[in-house]
Amino acid sequence: MESNDIQRSISMRLNRRVGDRSNVTPVSKDGDGGLFSSGKLPSDYPMKLLWKRGFVRLVFVVGIVWMLLILVVLLFHIWSCQSSSFVFSAVCNKDSKVYNVLNTLGFVAQQHRCSIPVANNPDKIIIPKERSPDQILRNLSYFMEDEPQNDSQATPLFGGHQNWLQRDESFKLKPSMQVHCGFMHNGGAEMDPLDVKYVEKCRFVVASGIFDGYDVPHQPSNLSKRSKKLFCFLMTVDKVSLSFIRKNVTVRKDRNGGQWVGIWRLILLKHSPYDEPRRNGKVPKILTHRLFPQAQYSIWIDGKMELIVDPLLILERYLWRGKHTFAIAQHKHHRSIYEEADANKRRKRYARPLIDLHMKIYYYEGMEPWSLKKSTISDVPEGAIIIREHTPLSNLFSCLWFNEVNLFTPRDQLSFGHVVYRLGNAFKFFMFPNCEYNSLFILHPHTREHSSKIEWVKSLSEFKGNGSSMKETRGGLGLWTPYPADLGKVVLPQVVRTSKAG
């Protein structure tokens, strides 16, 4: 009996525990009506859970694929800039924001820099007391009144209506010469009388220019007190750029009304002489001696550059030490103007058929591709820094160089070597290594990209009809003026790219 009572008691306890457990109801996470409120899982719960996990995985995979795709595109952009293929290299745009960001992040191979053998102390540099003698050209004067060829061209042009005969004569050196050199009366690019008076005192000049609002002035660094007193830092601008600069940086006025951004004196050029901003920028760049006639020495730097070497050290290194009157850097990739022209076409720097026409004229006139047989180390310069003593022959070269830019394409690197050739190597200049050029400045990106319809033109037929509006009305007229020879039979030399990056 006693054992039966014990077994009955244990059995009752077990039954109560099982009953208590069977009456427990799972708590729903969502309150009433939740997935577990009924005490059972819904029949589609496993499928919903599977879809949820699948969606998360899909988003994760898509994100990875998207990032890989962006990386591939960026790597392709970098590779295209160094490709030897015409198709792929045409994709590259080294002025684009994408390229500049990649360059800033260190993904683009940096240009080679080397130390510049400059003097240690600007204060100890001895400045020459006399100008360099000029044995070839003693007197240089300029045409000031334009002579239109017909009534339809009655409006004076900044560069003048130079004809083919006048162009040929300008290359024939004589002790006394008169040439076209811009600044025709009523042709544009006039300076304010206030600025004219200021630049009259400038003997040593660091010049730069900003047109169409592509940049803001960058302050030079590593300047000695002597150079700050000796040099005038003159930044030429047009009205668009002046307005842009005022909105983005502080412009102060002195008591005489002069406008300044840091050390730069802003020089407004009224009535831009050309339709194309890039061509307007050639005025202060090449014709520095005309814009600032009292200057004896000048250093030109492009508007997007920050000079990081004392200008007095630059004059000593590139002019006075070797007794030069003109110094410019060698191009980093090209030595032949025909290779440079090919690169300009691939990069869409100007209308391709007009670049070809420009080169056909030069090839007809005897300009051969660069080779080791030539006396110059290259026919193609890096024109962003130009160092000059304003002697008559140096000034003549600048005038003739500008006239070529005025007559043909605005790509001044295509014209430089041809002017040297036409002068019969009488013009001596110092072309220094590109690695030194890269050590003179810090290059800043443009505030925006330059683009114009003419850069995309592939054939001359596109200039007909409505396309005629793409023709420049005040520059490049030599490309539309009948040349005194049959250029149709001229076959340009085959271009062999010497650099994948060019």
PDB file of N, CA and C in Angstrom, residues 38 139 160 168 199 264 287 382 415 461 465:
ATOM      1  N   SER A  38      -0.568  32.576 -32.017  1.00  0.00           N
ATOM      2  CA  SER A  38      -1.435  31.407 -32.026  1.00  0.00           C
ATOM      3  C   SER A  38      -0.780  30.190 -31.408  1.00  0.00           C
ATOM      4  N   ASN A 139      66.913  97.171 -84.259  1.00  0.00           N
ATOM      5  CA  ASN A 139      65.710  97.991 -84.078  1.00  0.00           C
ATOM      6  C   ASN A 139      64.478  97.202 -84.511  1.00  0.00           C
ATOM      7  N   GLY A 160      45.714  91.840 -86.541  1.00  0.00           N
ATOM      8  CA  GLY A 160      45.855  92.424 -87.867  1.00  0.00           C
ATOM      9  C   GLY A 160      45.571  91.430 -88.975  1.00  0.00           C
ATOM     10  N   ASP A 168      55.877  85.831 -94.752  1.00  0.00           N
ATOM     11  CA  ASP A 168      57.174  85.342 -95.229  1.00  0.00           C
ATOM     12  C   ASP A 168      58.291  86.356 -94.970  1.00  0.00           C
ATOM     13  N   VAL A 199      52.229  99.646 -64.327  1.00  0.00           N
ATOM     14  CA  VAL A 199      53.212  98.731 -64.930  1.00  0.00           C
ATOM     15  C   VAL A 199      54.398  99.465 -65.528  1.00  0.00           C
ATOM     16  N   TRP A 264      49.428  89.400 -56.019  1.00  0.00           N
ATOM     17  CA  TRP A 264      49.115  89.613 -57.439  1.00  0.00           C
ATOM     18  C   TRP A 264      48.335  90.919 -57.653  1.00  0.00           C
ATOM     19  N   LEU A 287      52.966  87.705 -75.680  1.00  0.00           N
ATOM     20  CA  LEU A 287      53.271  89.119 -75.921  1.00  0.00           C
ATOM     21  C   LEU A 287      53.482  89.883 -74.615  1.00  0.00           C
ATOM     22  N   GLU A 382      57.243  72.828 -73.254  1.00  0.00           N
ATOM     23  CA  GLU A 382      56.186  72.978 -72.250  1.00  0.00           C
ATOM     24  C   GLU A 382      56.040  74.482 -72.043  1.00  0.00           C
ATOM     25  N   SER A 415      53.417  75.673 -82.896  1.00  0.00           N
ATOM     26  CA  SER A 415      54.032  76.749 -83.685  1.00  0.00           C
ATOM     27  C   SER A 415      55.454  77.074 -83.265  1.00  0.00           C
ATOM     28  N   SER A 461      33.376  69.597 -93.513  1.00  0.00           N
ATOM     29  CA  SER A 461      31.964  69.721 -93.900  1.00  0.00           C
ATOM     30  C   SER A 461      31.090  70.138 -92.726  1.00  0.00           C
ATOM     31  N   GLY A 465      26.862  75.360 -93.417  1.00  0.00           N
ATOM     32  CA  GLY A 465      25.491  75.545 -92.936  1.00  0.00           C
ATOM     33  C   GLY A 465      25.475  76.095 -91.527  1.00  0.00           C
TER      34      GLY A 465
END
